Short mmCIF file of C-alpha atoms in Angstrom, two decimals:
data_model
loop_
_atom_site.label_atom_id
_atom_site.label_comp_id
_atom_site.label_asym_id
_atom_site.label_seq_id
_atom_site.Cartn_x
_atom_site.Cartn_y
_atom_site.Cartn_z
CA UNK A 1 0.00 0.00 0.00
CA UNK A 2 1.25 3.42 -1.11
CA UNK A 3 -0.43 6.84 0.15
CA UNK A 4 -0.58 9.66 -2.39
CA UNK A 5 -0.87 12.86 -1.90
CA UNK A 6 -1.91 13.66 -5.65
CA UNK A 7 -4.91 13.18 -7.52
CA UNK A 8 -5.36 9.42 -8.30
CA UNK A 9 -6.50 8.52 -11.99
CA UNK A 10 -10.17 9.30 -12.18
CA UNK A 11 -10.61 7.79 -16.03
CA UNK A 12 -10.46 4.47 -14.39
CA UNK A 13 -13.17 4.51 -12.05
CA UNK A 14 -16.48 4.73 -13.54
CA UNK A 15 -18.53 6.93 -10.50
CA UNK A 16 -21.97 4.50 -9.39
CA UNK A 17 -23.00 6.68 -6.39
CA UNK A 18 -22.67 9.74 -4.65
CA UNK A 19 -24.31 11.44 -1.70
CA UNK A 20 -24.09 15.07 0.27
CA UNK A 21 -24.61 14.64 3.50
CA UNK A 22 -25.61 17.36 6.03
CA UNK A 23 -22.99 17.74 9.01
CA UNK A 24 -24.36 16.73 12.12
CA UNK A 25 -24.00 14.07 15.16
CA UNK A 26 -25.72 11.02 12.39
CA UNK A 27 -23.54 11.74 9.58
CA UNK A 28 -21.14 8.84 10.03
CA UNK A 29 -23.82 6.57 10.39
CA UNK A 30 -25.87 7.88 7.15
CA UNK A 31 -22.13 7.43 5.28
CA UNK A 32 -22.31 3.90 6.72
CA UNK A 33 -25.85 3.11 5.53
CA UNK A 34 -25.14 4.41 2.16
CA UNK A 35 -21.88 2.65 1.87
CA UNK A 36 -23.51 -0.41 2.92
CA UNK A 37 -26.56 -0.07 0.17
CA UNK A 38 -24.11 0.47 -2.55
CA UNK A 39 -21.82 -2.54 -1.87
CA UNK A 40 -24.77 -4.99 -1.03
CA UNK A 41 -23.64 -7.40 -3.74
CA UNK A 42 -20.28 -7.10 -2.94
CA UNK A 43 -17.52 -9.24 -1.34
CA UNK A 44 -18.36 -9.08 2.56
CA UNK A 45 -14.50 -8.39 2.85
CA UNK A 46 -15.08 -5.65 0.12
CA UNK A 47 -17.88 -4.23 2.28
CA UNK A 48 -16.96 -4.53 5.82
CA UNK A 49 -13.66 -2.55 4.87
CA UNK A 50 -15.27 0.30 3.65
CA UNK A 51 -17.52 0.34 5.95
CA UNK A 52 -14.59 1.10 8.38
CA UNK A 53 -12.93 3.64 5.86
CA UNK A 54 -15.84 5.99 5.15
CA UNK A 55 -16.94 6.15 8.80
CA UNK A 56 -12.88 7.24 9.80
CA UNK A 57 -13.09 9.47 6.86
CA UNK A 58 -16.16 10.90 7.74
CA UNK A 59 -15.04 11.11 11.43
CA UNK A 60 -11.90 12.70 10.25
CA UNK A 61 -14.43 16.15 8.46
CA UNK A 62 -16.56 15.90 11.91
CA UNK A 63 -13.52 16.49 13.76
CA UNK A 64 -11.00 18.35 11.73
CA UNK A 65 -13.05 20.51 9.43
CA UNK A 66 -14.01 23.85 10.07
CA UNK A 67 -17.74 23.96 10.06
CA UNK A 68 -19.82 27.30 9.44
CA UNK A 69 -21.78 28.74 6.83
CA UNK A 70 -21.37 26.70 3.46
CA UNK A 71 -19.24 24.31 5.57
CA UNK A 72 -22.01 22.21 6.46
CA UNK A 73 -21.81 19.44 4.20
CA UNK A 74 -19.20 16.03 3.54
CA UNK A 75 -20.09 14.33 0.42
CA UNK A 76 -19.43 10.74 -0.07
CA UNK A 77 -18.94 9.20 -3.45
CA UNK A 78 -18.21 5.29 -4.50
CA UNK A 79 -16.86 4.25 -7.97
CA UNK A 80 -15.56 1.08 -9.30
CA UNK A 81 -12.11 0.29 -11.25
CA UNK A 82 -10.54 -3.05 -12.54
CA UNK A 83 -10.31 -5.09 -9.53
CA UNK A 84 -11.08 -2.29 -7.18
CA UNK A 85 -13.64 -0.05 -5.45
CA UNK A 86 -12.83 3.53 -4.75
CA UNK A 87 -14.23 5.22 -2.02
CA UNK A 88 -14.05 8.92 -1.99
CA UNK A 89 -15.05 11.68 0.87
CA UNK A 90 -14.91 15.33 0.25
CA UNK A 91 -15.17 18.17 2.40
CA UNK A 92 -15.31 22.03 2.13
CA UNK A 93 -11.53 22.49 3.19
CA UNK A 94 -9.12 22.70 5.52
CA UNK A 95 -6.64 25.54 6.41
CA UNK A 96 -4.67 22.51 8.27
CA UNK A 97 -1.63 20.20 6.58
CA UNK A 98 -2.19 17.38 4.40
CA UNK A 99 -3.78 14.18 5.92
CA UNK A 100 -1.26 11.94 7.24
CA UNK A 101 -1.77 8.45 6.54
CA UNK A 102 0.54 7.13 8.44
CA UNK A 103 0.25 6.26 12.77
CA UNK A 104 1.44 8.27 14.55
CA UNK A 105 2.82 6.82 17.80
CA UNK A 106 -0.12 6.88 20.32
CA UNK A 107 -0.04 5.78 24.47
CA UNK A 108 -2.70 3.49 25.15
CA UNK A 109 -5.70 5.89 26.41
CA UNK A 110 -5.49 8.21 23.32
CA UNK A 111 -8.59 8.49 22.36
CA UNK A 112 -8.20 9.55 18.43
CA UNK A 113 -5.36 9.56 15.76
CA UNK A 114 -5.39 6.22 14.24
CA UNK A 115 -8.06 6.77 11.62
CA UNK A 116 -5.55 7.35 8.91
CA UNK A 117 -3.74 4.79 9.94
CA UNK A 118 -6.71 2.20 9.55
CA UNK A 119 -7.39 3.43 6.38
CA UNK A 120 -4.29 2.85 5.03
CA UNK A 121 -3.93 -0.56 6.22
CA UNK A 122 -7.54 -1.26 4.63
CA UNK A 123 -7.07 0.09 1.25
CA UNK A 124 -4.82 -1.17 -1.73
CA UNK A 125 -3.86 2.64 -1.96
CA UNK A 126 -4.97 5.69 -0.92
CA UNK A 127 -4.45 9.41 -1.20
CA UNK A 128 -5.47 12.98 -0.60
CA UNK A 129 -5.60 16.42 -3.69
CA UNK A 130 -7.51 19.67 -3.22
CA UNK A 131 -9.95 20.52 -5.70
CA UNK A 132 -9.92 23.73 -7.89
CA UNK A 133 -12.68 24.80 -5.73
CA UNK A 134 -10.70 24.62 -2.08
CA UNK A 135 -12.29 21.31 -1.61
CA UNK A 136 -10.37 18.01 0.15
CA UNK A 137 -10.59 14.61 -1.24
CA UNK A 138 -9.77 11.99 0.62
CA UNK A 139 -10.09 8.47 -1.39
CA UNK A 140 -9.11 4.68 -0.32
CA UNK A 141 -8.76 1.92 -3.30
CA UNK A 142 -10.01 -1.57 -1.72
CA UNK A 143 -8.99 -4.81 -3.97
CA UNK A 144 -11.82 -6.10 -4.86
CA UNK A 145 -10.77 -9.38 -6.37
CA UNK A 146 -11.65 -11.73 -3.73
CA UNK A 147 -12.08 -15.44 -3.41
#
């Protein structure tokens, strides 16, 4: 697994689904539920892992990202590739660095910073760009040739 910090190449995913969800103390869980919906038919492997990776992504907004007016809002989007599913989360922006993807090295009653680091042990790849528009997007690939 490699983590990027560049935008990943978008002409081989072919977008299914995509959902903006309002910011509030259920969004995690409505990314879950919609996650869920969209990878019914797939691999449970496929599906329990991203699962995991949009609710730390989604966590991540909740808990990093400025909120305020027009900052209301994480969208969640799921495409397929050859062999894998990519599972993007965008947000309005963030004056703070890059994500890290990478654990940082946490005593045993921290409460929060290993998100990243679950997401990069899920995902085949994964990788962070800004959009023209000031916007974050976080994405995880997950193999999806399984057994």
């Amino acid at each position: 697994m490699r983590a990027r910090t560049t935008s990943a190449e978008l002409a081989d995913v072919v977008l299914w689904r995509d959902t903006t969800l309002r910011r509030n103390d259920k969004t995690s869980w409505q990314a879950r539920q919609a996650t869920g919906l969209w990878l019914t038919d797939s691999h449970p492997t496929v599906r329990s892992d991203a699962l995991q990776i949009v609710s730390e992504l989604v966590a991540n907004v909740i808990q990093h990202v400025p909120g305020g007016r027009r900052r209301d809002w994480v969208k969640v989007r799921l495409g397929f590739g050859d062999g894998f599913v990519r599972l993007e989360v965008i947000d309005p922006g963030a004056p703070e660095p890059e994500p890290r993807f990478v654990p940082r090295q946490l005593g045993p009653m921290e409460e929060s910073g290993r998100g990243l680091g679950i997401v990069a042990r899920l995902s085949a790849d994964c990788g962070t760009h800004v959009t023209e528009e000031g916007h974050r997007v976080v994405w995880a690939d997950i193999a999806a040739n399984m057994p």
